[in-house]
């Protein structure tokens, strides 16, 4: 689960990390009121879970009511890298001289958490990691002992952080590691940690992702889940209990089993199409589950056609086919063409049961995907 910046900053503030004063706002009037409470200059920041909001126009620094109004009008309701912005964080602006990167994640190649510090903060850290990996100082932490004071100091000094702020940055790193550990985070990142002219250290951005399987241990974080979903469709998928990832293409994909869905995604791409989503409906394909899955893909306005790839196992092909028929019959009008490929137990019986007035039936995965890609192209 990815937290929004404002949610992560709430967790940071509770842990004693230095974050700027801020207020969440959903309307232009709320932005102006918050800005006046905090005092200009403020930063108005889109609350969507993508990096590079700054470059994409989702962050604006403003000095007065008029500019605040303009920024709020521009950012609220905007489409930022495919995500709709309906909330902004109004935050006391920081007058910085330096931007650092500080983060903690799991290094799977070593099997240990790794604490990272770089003086090349503010910019795209993935680029830094690729082009100048030596600019990011990494220290592996033994989870049994936690981060030791000397390790935090080592990371900070080796990264080349100015000695006047080094101890404060080491404290930030230590607190972030402890949060990572305590909250079952998979990733925590502050980019940038801003350094001001009078050596103040401020966490200006916040990324915090939580291991969903550990959410039951953190009721306070679990409560943030609905808000954190960010994307309406992803929130809906959560309610339905589906594994769902929204993608940018126009061929809706439904399958049972993650590997099968990934294969379908790859094939759509292979045949020149572009997947609109990853949607794994899991074991069983009862009518209600199928209907919910169709509701998901039909709710995505980018979807031009749908391919169903179901492998019958314990849930037999004929049951799946009945489920698909029932689900489609429950729609007054089927908005997009649906192609079905069934395999596995009782697949042949299933294909005979499928109502071909409602769906196109294909017997191989290749032909099903090709057909769905064609249908999507026709809609373009
Ligand atoms: P991201 O682009 O989504 O990672 O959003 P960030 O919160 O990291 O902001 C991106 C950039 O916007 C920062 O690196 C700063 O250069 C600028 N920025 C954000 N907040 C402030 C602020 O309070 N003051 C100033 N001067 N710049 C800011
Ligand atoms: Mn950032």
mmCIF file with all atom_site columns, C-alpha atoms in Angstrom, residues 198-370:
data_model
loop_
_atom_site.group_PDB
_atom_site.id
_atom_site.type_symbol
_atom_site.label_atom_id
_atom_site.label_alt_id
_atom_site.label_comp_id
_atom_site.label_asym_id
_atom_site.label_entity_id
_atom_site.label_seq_id
_atom_site.pdbx_PDB_ins_code
_atom_site.Cartn_x
_atom_site.Cartn_y
_atom_site.Cartn_z
_atom_site.occupancy
_atom_site.B_iso_or_equiv
_atom_site.pdbx_formal_charge
_atom_site.auth_seq_id
_atom_site.auth_comp_id
_atom_site.auth_asym_id
_atom_site.auth_atom_id
_atom_site.pdbx_PDB_model_num
ATOM 1   C CA . UNK A 1 198 ? 20.877  28.348  8.535   1.00 0.00 ? 198 UNK A CA 1
ATOM 2   C CA . UNK A 1 199 ? 21.494  24.578  8.524   1.00 0.00 ? 199 UNK A CA 1
ATOM 3   C CA . UNK A 1 200 ? 17.971  23.483  9.153   1.00 0.00 ? 200 UNK A CA 1
ATOM 4   C CA . UNK A 1 201 ? 17.142  19.979  7.926   1.00 0.00 ? 201 UNK A CA 1
ATOM 5   C CA . UNK A 1 202 ? 13.589  19.513  6.558   1.00 0.00 ? 202 UNK A CA 1
ATOM 6   C CA . UNK A 1 203 ? 11.828  16.458  5.085   1.00 0.00 ? 203 UNK A CA 1
ATOM 7   C CA . UNK A 1 204 ? 10.219  18.180  2.100   1.00 0.00 ? 204 UNK A CA 1
ATOM 8   C CA . UNK A 1 205 ? 8.758   15.134  0.346   1.00 0.00 ? 205 UNK A CA 1
ATOM 9   C CA . UNK A 1 206 ? 7.684   11.729  1.645   1.00 0.00 ? 206 UNK A CA 1
ATOM 10  C CA . UNK A 1 207 ? 7.212   8.311   0.101   1.00 0.00 ? 207 UNK A CA 1
ATOM 11  C CA . UNK A 1 208 ? 6.155   5.435   2.331   1.00 0.00 ? 208 UNK A CA 1
ATOM 12  C CA . UNK A 1 209 ? 4.929   2.063   1.080   1.00 0.00 ? 209 UNK A CA 1
ATOM 13  C CA . UNK A 1 210 ? 3.593   -0.511  3.519   1.00 0.00 ? 210 UNK A CA 1
ATOM 14  C CA . UNK A 1 211 ? 3.627   -4.292  3.137   1.00 0.00 ? 211 UNK A CA 1
ATOM 15  C CA . UNK A 1 212 ? -0.084  -5.061  2.674   1.00 0.00 ? 212 UNK A CA 1
ATOM 16  C CA . UNK A 1 213 ? 0.273   -8.462  4.277   1.00 0.00 ? 213 UNK A CA 1
ATOM 17  C CA . UNK A 1 214 ? 1.358   -6.746  7.495   1.00 0.00 ? 214 UNK A CA 1
ATOM 18  C CA . UNK A 1 215 ? -1.468  -4.199  7.578   1.00 0.00 ? 215 UNK A CA 1
ATOM 19  C CA . UNK A 1 216 ? -3.367  -6.229  10.174  1.00 0.00 ? 216 UNK A CA 1
ATOM 20  C CA . UNK A 1 217 ? -0.628  -5.302  12.630  1.00 0.00 ? 217 UNK A CA 1
ATOM 21  C CA . UNK A 1 218 ? -1.136  -1.600  11.979  1.00 0.00 ? 218 UNK A CA 1
ATOM 22  C CA . UNK A 1 219 ? -4.786  -0.603  12.356  1.00 0.00 ? 219 UNK A CA 1
ATOM 23  C CA . UNK A 1 220 ? -3.796  3.080   12.175  1.00 0.00 ? 220 UNK A CA 1
ATOM 24  C CA . UNK A 1 221 ? -2.229  2.558   8.741   1.00 0.00 ? 221 UNK A CA 1
ATOM 25  C CA . UNK A 1 222 ? -4.974  0.193   7.559   1.00 0.00 ? 222 UNK A CA 1
ATOM 26  C CA . UNK A 1 223 ? -7.423  3.008   8.184   1.00 0.00 ? 223 UNK A CA 1
ATOM 27  C CA . UNK A 1 224 ? -5.587  5.083   5.593   1.00 0.00 ? 224 UNK A CA 1
ATOM 28  C CA . UNK A 1 225 ? -6.060  2.438   2.927   1.00 0.00 ? 225 UNK A CA 1
ATOM 29  C CA . UNK A 1 226 ? -9.156  3.784   1.200   1.00 0.00 ? 226 UNK A CA 1
ATOM 30  C CA . UNK A 1 227 ? -7.711  7.255   0.919   1.00 0.00 ? 227 UNK A CA 1
ATOM 31  C CA . UNK A 1 228 ? -4.362  5.824   -0.117  1.00 0.00 ? 228 UNK A CA 1
ATOM 32  C CA . UNK A 1 229 ? -5.823  3.909   -3.030  1.00 0.00 ? 229 UNK A CA 1
ATOM 33  C CA . UNK A 1 230 ? -5.619  7.149   -4.989  1.00 0.00 ? 230 UNK A CA 1
ATOM 34  C CA . UNK A 1 231 ? -7.059  5.729   -8.155  1.00 0.00 ? 231 UNK A CA 1
ATOM 35  C CA . UNK A 1 232 ? -10.840 5.148   -8.106  1.00 0.00 ? 232 UNK A CA 1
ATOM 36  C CA . UNK A 1 233 ? -10.518 1.901   -10.007 1.00 0.00 ? 233 UNK A CA 1
ATOM 37  C CA . UNK A 1 234 ? -7.807  0.643   -7.691  1.00 0.00 ? 234 UNK A CA 1
ATOM 38  C CA . UNK A 1 235 ? -10.080 1.455   -4.740  1.00 0.00 ? 235 UNK A CA 1
ATOM 39  C CA . UNK A 1 236 ? -12.867 -0.507  -6.407  1.00 0.00 ? 236 UNK A CA 1
ATOM 40  C CA . UNK A 1 237 ? -10.519 -3.452  -6.975  1.00 0.00 ? 237 UNK A CA 1
ATOM 41  C CA . UNK A 1 238 ? -9.691  -3.355  -3.267  1.00 0.00 ? 238 UNK A CA 1
ATOM 42  C CA . UNK A 1 239 ? -13.386 -3.603  -2.401  1.00 0.00 ? 239 UNK A CA 1
ATOM 43  C CA . UNK A 1 240 ? -13.846 -6.525  -4.772  1.00 0.00 ? 240 UNK A CA 1
ATOM 44  C CA . UNK A 1 241 ? -10.712 -8.241  -3.472  1.00 0.00 ? 241 UNK A CA 1
ATOM 45  C CA . UNK A 1 242 ? -8.972  -8.338  -6.842  1.00 0.00 ? 242 UNK A CA 1
ATOM 46  C CA . UNK A 1 243 ? -5.313  -7.926  -7.641  1.00 0.00 ? 243 UNK A CA 1
ATOM 47  C CA . UNK A 1 244 ? -5.494  -5.034  -10.054 1.00 0.00 ? 244 UNK A CA 1
ATOM 48  C CA . UNK A 1 245 ? -3.036  -2.638  -11.624 1.00 0.00 ? 245 UNK A CA 1
ATOM 49  C CA . UNK A 1 246 ? -4.176  0.086   -13.961 1.00 0.00 ? 246 UNK A CA 1
ATOM 50  C CA . UNK A 1 247 ? -2.054  0.472   -17.090 1.00 0.00 ? 247 UNK A CA 1
ATOM 51  C CA . UNK A 1 248 ? -2.196  2.971   -19.894 1.00 0.00 ? 248 UNK A CA 1
ATOM 52  C CA . UNK A 1 249 ? -3.478  0.922   -22.855 1.00 0.00 ? 249 UNK A CA 1
ATOM 53  C CA . UNK A 1 250 ? -6.932  0.063   -24.191 1.00 0.00 ? 250 UNK A CA 1
ATOM 54  C CA . UNK A 1 251 ? -7.226  -3.752  -24.103 1.00 0.00 ? 251 UNK A CA 1
ATOM 55  C CA . UNK A 1 252 ? -8.883  -4.820  -20.846 1.00 0.00 ? 252 UNK A CA 1
ATOM 56  C CA . UNK A 1 253 ? -7.484  -8.075  -19.466 1.00 0.00 ? 253 UNK A CA 1
ATOM 57  C CA . UNK A 1 254 ? -9.133  -10.502 -17.063 1.00 0.00 ? 254 UNK A CA 1
ATOM 58  C CA . UNK A 1 255 ? -7.643  -13.824 -16.008 1.00 0.00 ? 255 UNK A CA 1
ATOM 59  C CA . UNK A 1 256 ? -7.346  -16.214 -13.105 1.00 0.00 ? 256 UNK A CA 1
ATOM 60  C CA . UNK A 1 257 ? -3.836  -16.530 -11.747 1.00 0.00 ? 257 UNK A CA 1
ATOM 61  C CA . UNK A 1 258 ? -1.104  -13.904 -11.867 1.00 0.00 ? 258 UNK A CA 1
ATOM 62  C CA . UNK A 1 259 ? 1.101   -15.832 -14.306 1.00 0.00 ? 259 UNK A CA 1
ATOM 63  C CA . UNK A 1 260 ? -1.747  -16.333 -16.726 1.00 0.00 ? 260 UNK A CA 1
ATOM 64  C CA . UNK A 1 261 ? -2.641  -12.656 -16.603 1.00 0.00 ? 261 UNK A CA 1
ATOM 65  C CA . UNK A 1 262 ? 1.009   -11.648 -17.146 1.00 0.00 ? 262 UNK A CA 1
ATOM 66  C CA . UNK A 1 263 ? 1.188   -13.978 -20.145 1.00 0.00 ? 263 UNK A CA 1
ATOM 67  C CA . UNK A 1 264 ? -1.925  -12.384 -21.595 1.00 0.00 ? 264 UNK A CA 1
ATOM 68  C CA . UNK A 1 265 ? -0.454  -8.938  -21.046 1.00 0.00 ? 265 UNK A CA 1
ATOM 69  C CA . UNK A 1 266 ? 2.734   -9.923  -22.859 1.00 0.00 ? 266 UNK A CA 1
ATOM 70  C CA . UNK A 1 267 ? 0.772   -11.376 -25.768 1.00 0.00 ? 267 UNK A CA 1
ATOM 71  C CA . UNK A 1 268 ? -1.384  -8.272  -26.139 1.00 0.00 ? 268 UNK A CA 1
ATOM 72  C CA . UNK A 1 269 ? 1.826   -6.308  -26.404 1.00 0.00 ? 269 UNK A CA 1
ATOM 73  C CA . UNK A 1 270 ? 3.305   -8.885  -28.802 1.00 0.00 ? 270 UNK A CA 1
ATOM 74  C CA . UNK A 1 271 ? 0.343   -8.564  -31.167 1.00 0.00 ? 271 UNK A CA 1
ATOM 75  C CA . UNK A 1 272 ? 0.664   -4.783  -31.279 1.00 0.00 ? 272 UNK A CA 1
ATOM 76  C CA . UNK A 1 273 ? -1.954  -3.941  -28.688 1.00 0.00 ? 273 UNK A CA 1
ATOM 77  C CA . UNK A 1 274 ? -1.613  -2.147  -25.402 1.00 0.00 ? 274 UNK A CA 1
ATOM 78  C CA . UNK A 1 275 ? -2.919  -3.582  -22.089 1.00 0.00 ? 275 UNK A CA 1
ATOM 79  C CA . UNK A 1 276 ? -5.304  -1.401  -20.080 1.00 0.00 ? 276 UNK A CA 1
ATOM 80  C CA . UNK A 1 277 ? -4.811  -3.315  -16.853 1.00 0.00 ? 277 UNK A CA 1
ATOM 81  C CA . UNK A 1 278 ? -3.655  -6.318  -14.912 1.00 0.00 ? 278 UNK A CA 1
ATOM 82  C CA . UNK A 1 279 ? -6.653  -8.024  -13.309 1.00 0.00 ? 279 UNK A CA 1
ATOM 83  C CA . UNK A 1 280 ? -6.390  -11.341 -11.532 1.00 0.00 ? 280 UNK A CA 1
ATOM 84  C CA . UNK A 1 281 ? -9.762  -12.579 -10.292 1.00 0.00 ? 281 UNK A CA 1
ATOM 85  C CA . UNK A 1 282 ? -8.099  -15.469 -8.470  1.00 0.00 ? 282 UNK A CA 1
ATOM 86  C CA . UNK A 1 283 ? -9.480  -18.934 -7.942  1.00 0.00 ? 283 UNK A CA 1
ATOM 87  C CA . UNK A 1 284 ? -13.093 -19.664 -8.789  1.00 0.00 ? 284 UNK A CA 1
ATOM 88  C CA . UNK A 1 285 ? -15.053 -17.693 -11.318 1.00 0.00 ? 285 UNK A CA 1
ATOM 89  C CA . UNK A 1 286 ? -18.551 -17.507 -9.918  1.00 0.00 ? 286 UNK A CA 1
ATOM 90  C CA . UNK A 1 287 ? -20.952 -15.245 -11.798 1.00 0.00 ? 287 UNK A CA 1
ATOM 91  C CA . UNK A 1 288 ? -20.695 -12.487 -9.224  1.00 0.00 ? 288 UNK A CA 1
ATOM 92  C CA . UNK A 1 289 ? -16.902 -12.398 -9.369  1.00 0.00 ? 289 UNK A CA 1
ATOM 93  C CA . UNK A 1 290 ? -16.961 -12.366 -13.152 1.00 0.00 ? 290 UNK A CA 1
ATOM 94  C CA . UNK A 1 291 ? -19.557 -9.585  -13.133 1.00 0.00 ? 291 UNK A CA 1
ATOM 95  C CA . UNK A 1 292 ? -17.391 -7.577  -10.732 1.00 0.00 ? 292 UNK A CA 1
ATOM 96  C CA . UNK A 1 293 ? -14.381 -8.086  -12.986 1.00 0.00 ? 293 UNK A CA 1
ATOM 97  C CA . UNK A 1 294 ? -16.350 -6.903  -16.012 1.00 0.00 ? 294 UNK A CA 1
ATOM 98  C CA . UNK A 1 295 ? -17.589 -3.929  -14.019 1.00 0.00 ? 295 UNK A CA 1
ATOM 99  C CA . UNK A 1 296 ? -13.921 -3.080  -13.333 1.00 0.00 ? 296 UNK A CA 1
ATOM 100 C CA . UNK A 1 297 ? -12.809 -3.112  -16.969 1.00 0.00 ? 297 UNK A CA 1
ATOM 101 C CA . UNK A 1 298 ? -15.990 -1.486  -18.296 1.00 0.00 ? 298 UNK A CA 1
ATOM 102 C CA . UNK A 1 299 ? -15.534 1.331   -15.747 1.00 0.00 ? 299 UNK A CA 1
ATOM 103 C CA . UNK A 1 300 ? -12.172 2.161   -17.299 1.00 0.00 ? 300 UNK A CA 1
ATOM 104 C CA . UNK A 1 301 ? -12.949 4.668   -20.010 1.00 0.00 ? 301 UNK A CA 1
ATOM 105 C CA . UNK A 1 302 ? -9.733  3.763   -21.841 1.00 0.00 ? 302 UNK A CA 1
ATOM 106 C CA . UNK A 1 303 ? -10.886 0.192   -22.463 1.00 0.00 ? 303 UNK A CA 1
ATOM 107 C CA . UNK A 1 304 ? -11.906 -0.571  -26.067 1.00 0.00 ? 304 UNK A CA 1
ATOM 108 C CA . UNK A 1 305 ? -12.099 -4.368  -25.897 1.00 0.00 ? 305 UNK A CA 1
ATOM 109 C CA . UNK A 1 306 ? -11.749 -7.105  -23.287 1.00 0.00 ? 306 UNK A CA 1
ATOM 110 C CA . UNK A 1 307 ? -9.989  -10.446 -23.314 1.00 0.00 ? 307 UNK A CA 1
ATOM 111 C CA . UNK A 1 308 ? -10.894 -13.098 -20.754 1.00 0.00 ? 308 UNK A CA 1
ATOM 112 C CA . UNK A 1 309 ? -8.267  -15.766 -20.231 1.00 0.00 ? 309 UNK A CA 1
ATOM 113 C CA . UNK A 1 310 ? -9.478  -18.443 -17.843 1.00 0.00 ? 310 UNK A CA 1
ATOM 114 C CA . UNK A 1 311 ? -7.857  -21.719 -16.958 1.00 0.00 ? 311 UNK A CA 1
ATOM 115 C CA . UNK A 1 312 ? -10.325 -24.160 -15.466 1.00 0.00 ? 312 UNK A CA 1
ATOM 116 C CA . UNK A 1 313 ? -8.926  -26.117 -12.562 1.00 0.00 ? 313 UNK A CA 1
ATOM 117 C CA . UNK A 1 314 ? -10.973 -26.769 -9.476  1.00 0.00 ? 314 UNK A CA 1
ATOM 118 C CA . UNK A 1 315 ? -13.467 -24.328 -10.955 1.00 0.00 ? 315 UNK A CA 1
ATOM 119 C CA . UNK A 1 316 ? -14.492 -26.153 -14.113 1.00 0.00 ? 316 UNK A CA 1
ATOM 120 C CA . UNK A 1 317 ? -14.804 -24.512 -17.523 1.00 0.00 ? 317 UNK A CA 1
ATOM 121 C CA . UNK A 1 318 ? -18.555 -25.055 -17.713 1.00 0.00 ? 318 UNK A CA 1
ATOM 122 C CA . UNK A 1 319 ? -19.057 -23.266 -14.381 1.00 0.00 ? 319 UNK A CA 1
ATOM 123 C CA . UNK A 1 320 ? -16.895 -20.397 -15.577 1.00 0.00 ? 320 UNK A CA 1
ATOM 124 C CA . UNK A 1 321 ? -18.886 -20.203 -18.814 1.00 0.00 ? 321 UNK A CA 1
ATOM 125 C CA . UNK A 1 322 ? -22.157 -20.062 -16.869 1.00 0.00 ? 322 UNK A CA 1
ATOM 126 C CA . UNK A 1 323 ? -20.660 -17.327 -14.730 1.00 0.00 ? 323 UNK A CA 1
ATOM 127 C CA . UNK A 1 324 ? -19.635 -15.299 -17.781 1.00 0.00 ? 324 UNK A CA 1
ATOM 128 C CA . UNK A 1 325 ? -23.078 -15.714 -19.393 1.00 0.00 ? 325 UNK A CA 1
ATOM 129 C CA . UNK A 1 326 ? -24.892 -14.713 -16.219 1.00 0.00 ? 326 UNK A CA 1
ATOM 130 C CA . UNK A 1 327 ? -22.582 -11.761 -15.685 1.00 0.00 ? 327 UNK A CA 1
ATOM 131 C CA . UNK A 1 328 ? -23.007 -10.464 -19.233 1.00 0.00 ? 328 UNK A CA 1
ATOM 132 C CA . UNK A 1 329 ? -26.771 -11.001 -19.139 1.00 0.00 ? 329 UNK A CA 1
ATOM 133 C CA . UNK A 1 330 ? -26.872 -8.751  -16.080 1.00 0.00 ? 330 UNK A CA 1
ATOM 134 C CA . UNK A 1 331 ? -25.708 -5.786  -18.195 1.00 0.00 ? 331 UNK A CA 1
ATOM 135 C CA . UNK A 1 332 ? -28.418 -3.903  -20.114 1.00 0.00 ? 332 UNK A CA 1
ATOM 136 C CA . UNK A 1 333 ? -25.900 -3.208  -22.792 1.00 0.00 ? 333 UNK A CA 1
ATOM 137 C CA . UNK A 1 334 ? -22.428 -4.656  -23.170 1.00 0.00 ? 334 UNK A CA 1
ATOM 138 C CA . UNK A 1 335 ? -20.326 -1.562  -23.786 1.00 0.00 ? 335 UNK A CA 1
ATOM 139 C CA . UNK A 1 336 ? -17.247 -3.233  -25.332 1.00 0.00 ? 336 UNK A CA 1
ATOM 140 C CA . UNK A 1 337 ? -16.580 -6.417  -27.243 1.00 0.00 ? 337 UNK A CA 1
ATOM 141 C CA . UNK A 1 338 ? -15.499 -9.333  -25.062 1.00 0.00 ? 338 UNK A CA 1
ATOM 142 C CA . UNK A 1 339 ? -13.344 -12.237 -26.229 1.00 0.00 ? 339 UNK A CA 1
ATOM 143 C CA . UNK A 1 340 ? -13.153 -15.406 -24.130 1.00 0.00 ? 340 UNK A CA 1
ATOM 144 C CA . UNK A 1 341 ? -10.580 -18.163 -24.132 1.00 0.00 ? 341 UNK A CA 1
ATOM 145 C CA . UNK A 1 342 ? -11.175 -21.124 -21.861 1.00 0.00 ? 342 UNK A CA 1
ATOM 146 C CA . UNK A 1 343 ? -8.697  -23.900 -21.164 1.00 0.00 ? 343 UNK A CA 1
ATOM 147 C CA . UNK A 1 344 ? -8.284  -26.667 -18.640 1.00 0.00 ? 344 UNK A CA 1
ATOM 148 C CA . UNK A 1 345 ? -10.949 -28.797 -17.002 1.00 0.00 ? 345 UNK A CA 1
ATOM 149 C CA . UNK A 1 346 ? -14.194 -28.991 -19.018 1.00 0.00 ? 346 UNK A CA 1
ATOM 150 C CA . UNK A 1 347 ? -13.029 -26.238 -21.374 1.00 0.00 ? 347 UNK A CA 1
ATOM 151 C CA . UNK A 1 348 ? -14.878 -27.710 -24.342 1.00 0.00 ? 348 UNK A CA 1
ATOM 152 C CA . UNK A 1 349 ? -18.159 -27.983 -22.468 1.00 0.00 ? 349 UNK A CA 1
ATOM 153 C CA . UNK A 1 350 ? -17.605 -24.410 -21.347 1.00 0.00 ? 350 UNK A CA 1
ATOM 154 C CA . UNK A 1 351 ? -17.080 -23.105 -24.868 1.00 0.00 ? 351 UNK A CA 1
ATOM 155 C CA . UNK A 1 352 ? -20.342 -24.691 -25.961 1.00 0.00 ? 352 UNK A CA 1
ATOM 156 C CA . UNK A 1 353 ? -22.229 -23.079 -23.121 1.00 0.00 ? 353 UNK A CA 1
ATOM 157 C CA . UNK A 1 354 ? -20.884 -19.562 -23.770 1.00 0.00 ? 354 UNK A CA 1
ATOM 158 C CA . UNK A 1 355 ? -23.502 -17.316 -25.320 1.00 0.00 ? 355 UNK A CA 1
ATOM 159 C CA . UNK A 1 356 ? -21.936 -16.211 -28.601 1.00 0.00 ? 356 UNK A CA 1
ATOM 160 C CA . UNK A 1 357 ? -24.453 -13.382 -28.937 1.00 0.00 ? 357 UNK A CA 1
ATOM 161 C CA . UNK A 1 358 ? -22.640 -11.798 -26.018 1.00 0.00 ? 358 UNK A CA 1
ATOM 162 C CA . UNK A 1 359 ? -19.024 -12.873 -26.449 1.00 0.00 ? 359 UNK A CA 1
ATOM 163 C CA . UNK A 1 360 ? -16.547 -13.957 -29.079 1.00 0.00 ? 360 UNK A CA 1
ATOM 164 C CA . UNK A 1 361 ? -15.190 -17.396 -28.259 1.00 0.00 ? 361 UNK A CA 1
ATOM 165 C CA . UNK A 1 362 ? -11.670 -18.321 -29.329 1.00 0.00 ? 362 UNK A CA 1
ATOM 166 C CA . UNK A 1 363 ? -10.075 -21.688 -28.689 1.00 0.00 ? 363 UNK A CA 1
ATOM 167 C CA . UNK A 1 364 ? -6.449  -20.599 -28.403 1.00 0.00 ? 364 UNK A CA 1
ATOM 168 C CA . UNK A 1 365 ? -4.844  -17.848 -26.391 1.00 0.00 ? 365 UNK A CA 1
ATOM 169 C CA . UNK A 1 366 ? -3.097  -16.453 -29.466 1.00 0.00 ? 366 UNK A CA 1
ATOM 170 C CA . UNK A 1 367 ? -6.294  -16.143 -31.462 1.00 0.00 ? 367 UNK A CA 1
ATOM 171 C CA . UNK A 1 368 ? -8.184  -14.676 -28.503 1.00 0.00 ? 368 UNK A CA 1
ATOM 172 C CA . UNK A 1 369 ? -5.570  -12.005 -27.935 1.00 0.00 ? 369 UNK A CA 1
ATOM 173 C CA . UNK A 1 370 ? -5.305  -11.198 -31.646 1.00 0.00 ? 370 UNK A CA 1
#
